[in-house]
Amino acid sequence: MAKTAAERKAAQRERLAESGARKFELLMDAQELQMLEKNCVLRRPGREPYDMVEYLTLLIRKDNAELVRKLKSMSTECCGKCGDSLPVKECVCDGDSQCWLTKGWHETKLIM
Ligand SMILES: [Zn+2]
């Protein structure tokens, strides 16, 4: 016998839960929501727009790929003070102008 819509929905929720997916509530202001809706369309001219969830999950993956590249390229460099490879996460010299940790986070933070 064919599954009902409710049964299909329940099965889909179960598959998602098994894959480790979970719901995440996101509160956006009106401007952010407007930008998201507009950009879903603008990034696919002449094509079906991105769905908002698809757009946000793609941004997360795009940012992750950039961050992984950034961290990999930094890892060949060392802190001028302690000599640890970058990014230094802990250092007794934190605060010293020669220690990467003092200002290094500016290299990995999200920049607008
Ligand atoms: Zn250091």
Short mmCIF file of C-alpha atoms and ligand atoms in Angstrom, two decimals:
data_model
loop_
_atom_site.label_atom_id
_atom_site.label_comp_id
_atom_site.label_asym_id
_atom_site.label_seq_id
_atom_site.Cartn_x
_atom_site.Cartn_y
_atom_site.Cartn_z
CA MET A 1 0.00 0.00 0.00
CA ALA A 2 1.30 3.47 -0.89
CA LYS A 3 2.47 5.69 1.95
CA THR A 4 0.38 8.67 2.94
CA ALA A 5 1.84 12.19 2.79
CA ALA A 6 2.27 12.14 6.58
CA GLU A 7 4.12 8.82 6.41
CA ARG A 8 6.40 10.11 3.65
CA LYS A 9 7.10 13.25 5.68
CA ALA A 10 7.87 11.15 8.77
CA ALA A 11 10.21 8.93 6.74
CA GLN A 12 11.97 12.01 5.35
CA ARG A 13 12.41 13.44 8.87
CA GLU A 14 13.84 10.10 10.01
CA ARG A 15 16.33 10.02 7.10
CA LEU A 16 17.43 13.59 7.85
CA ALA A 17 17.84 12.85 11.57
CA GLU A 18 19.92 9.76 10.76
CA SER A 19 22.20 11.86 8.54
CA GLY A 20 22.88 14.20 11.47
CA ALA A 21 20.80 17.04 10.06
CA ARG A 22 18.96 19.24 12.48
CA LYS A 23 16.72 22.23 12.42
CA PHE A 24 18.25 25.61 13.15
CA GLU A 25 16.18 28.70 13.80
CA LEU A 26 17.52 31.86 12.17
CA LEU A 27 16.21 35.31 12.94
CA MET A 28 17.01 37.85 10.23
CA ASP A 29 16.10 41.50 10.17
CA ALA A 30 13.99 42.83 7.29
CA GLN A 31 17.04 44.09 5.42
CA GLU A 32 18.85 40.75 5.63
CA LEU A 33 15.76 38.89 4.51
CA GLN A 34 15.34 41.27 1.58
CA MET A 35 19.00 40.85 0.58
CA LEU A 36 18.67 37.07 0.76
CA GLU A 37 15.51 37.00 -1.35
CA LYS A 38 16.99 39.41 -3.90
CA ASN A 39 20.32 37.61 -4.17
CA CYS A 40 18.67 34.20 -4.59
CA VAL A 41 17.32 35.67 -7.83
CA LEU A 42 20.34 37.80 -8.85
CA ARG A 43 22.78 34.91 -8.62
CA ARG A 44 20.79 32.85 -11.12
CA PRO A 45 19.79 35.26 -13.89
CA GLY A 46 17.45 33.63 -16.36
CA ARG A 47 17.28 30.49 -14.22
CA GLU A 48 15.09 29.31 -11.39
CA PRO A 49 16.26 31.25 -8.28
CA TYR A 50 18.04 29.56 -5.42
CA ASP A 51 15.80 28.42 -2.65
CA MET A 52 16.75 30.40 0.51
CA VAL A 53 17.86 27.34 2.47
CA GLU A 54 19.90 26.12 -0.51
CA TYR A 55 21.50 29.57 -0.80
CA LEU A 56 22.47 29.69 2.88
CA THR A 57 23.84 26.15 2.95
CA LEU A 58 25.89 26.88 -0.19
CA LEU A 59 27.29 30.01 1.48
CA ILE A 60 28.33 27.90 4.48
CA ARG A 61 30.10 25.41 2.20
CA LYS A 62 31.73 28.21 0.16
CA ASP A 63 32.98 29.91 3.33
CA ASN A 64 34.23 26.60 4.71
CA ALA A 65 36.22 25.92 1.52
CA GLU A 66 37.77 29.43 1.71
CA LEU A 67 38.63 29.01 5.37
CA VAL A 68 40.23 25.60 4.83
CA ARG A 69 42.37 27.10 2.02
CA LYS A 70 43.30 30.09 4.17
CA LEU A 71 44.28 27.96 7.18
CA LYS A 72 46.29 25.61 4.96
CA SER A 73 48.23 28.47 3.39
CA MET A 74 48.87 30.02 6.83
CA SER A 75 50.12 26.74 8.27
CA THR A 76 53.42 27.11 6.42
CA GLU A 77 54.13 30.33 8.35
CA CYS A 78 55.16 30.71 11.98
CA CYS A 79 54.66 33.16 14.82
CA GLY A 80 57.53 35.65 14.88
CA LYS A 81 57.76 35.35 18.65
CA CYS A 82 57.18 31.72 19.70
CA GLY A 83 57.83 30.03 16.35
CA ASP A 84 54.62 27.95 16.45
CA SER A 85 53.00 27.37 13.09
CA LEU A 86 49.96 29.50 12.27
CA PRO A 87 47.27 29.86 13.29
CA VAL A 88 48.57 30.03 16.88
CA LYS A 89 45.68 29.34 19.27
CA GLU A 90 47.47 29.78 22.58
CA CYS A 91 50.68 31.56 23.43
CA VAL A 92 52.15 33.02 26.61
CA CYS A 93 53.25 35.97 24.47
CA ASP A 94 49.67 36.92 23.55
CA GLY A 95 49.56 40.71 23.72
CA ASP A 96 53.17 41.11 22.61
CA SER A 97 53.30 43.03 19.32
CA GLN A 98 55.64 40.36 17.85
CA CYS A 99 53.30 37.46 18.69
CA TRP A 100 50.94 36.42 15.92
CA LEU A 101 48.16 35.73 18.42
CA THR A 102 47.87 39.41 19.33
CA LYS A 103 46.46 40.44 15.95
CA GLY A 104 46.31 37.20 13.97
CA TRP A 105 42.58 36.73 14.32
CA HIS A 106 42.12 39.64 11.91
CA GLU A 107 43.43 37.30 9.20
CA THR A 108 40.75 34.68 9.76
CA LYS A 109 37.75 36.75 10.81
CA LEU A 110 34.87 37.35 8.40
CA ILE A 111 35.54 40.59 6.60
CA MET A 112 32.86 42.71 4.93
ZN ZN B 1 53.51 33.55 19.71
#
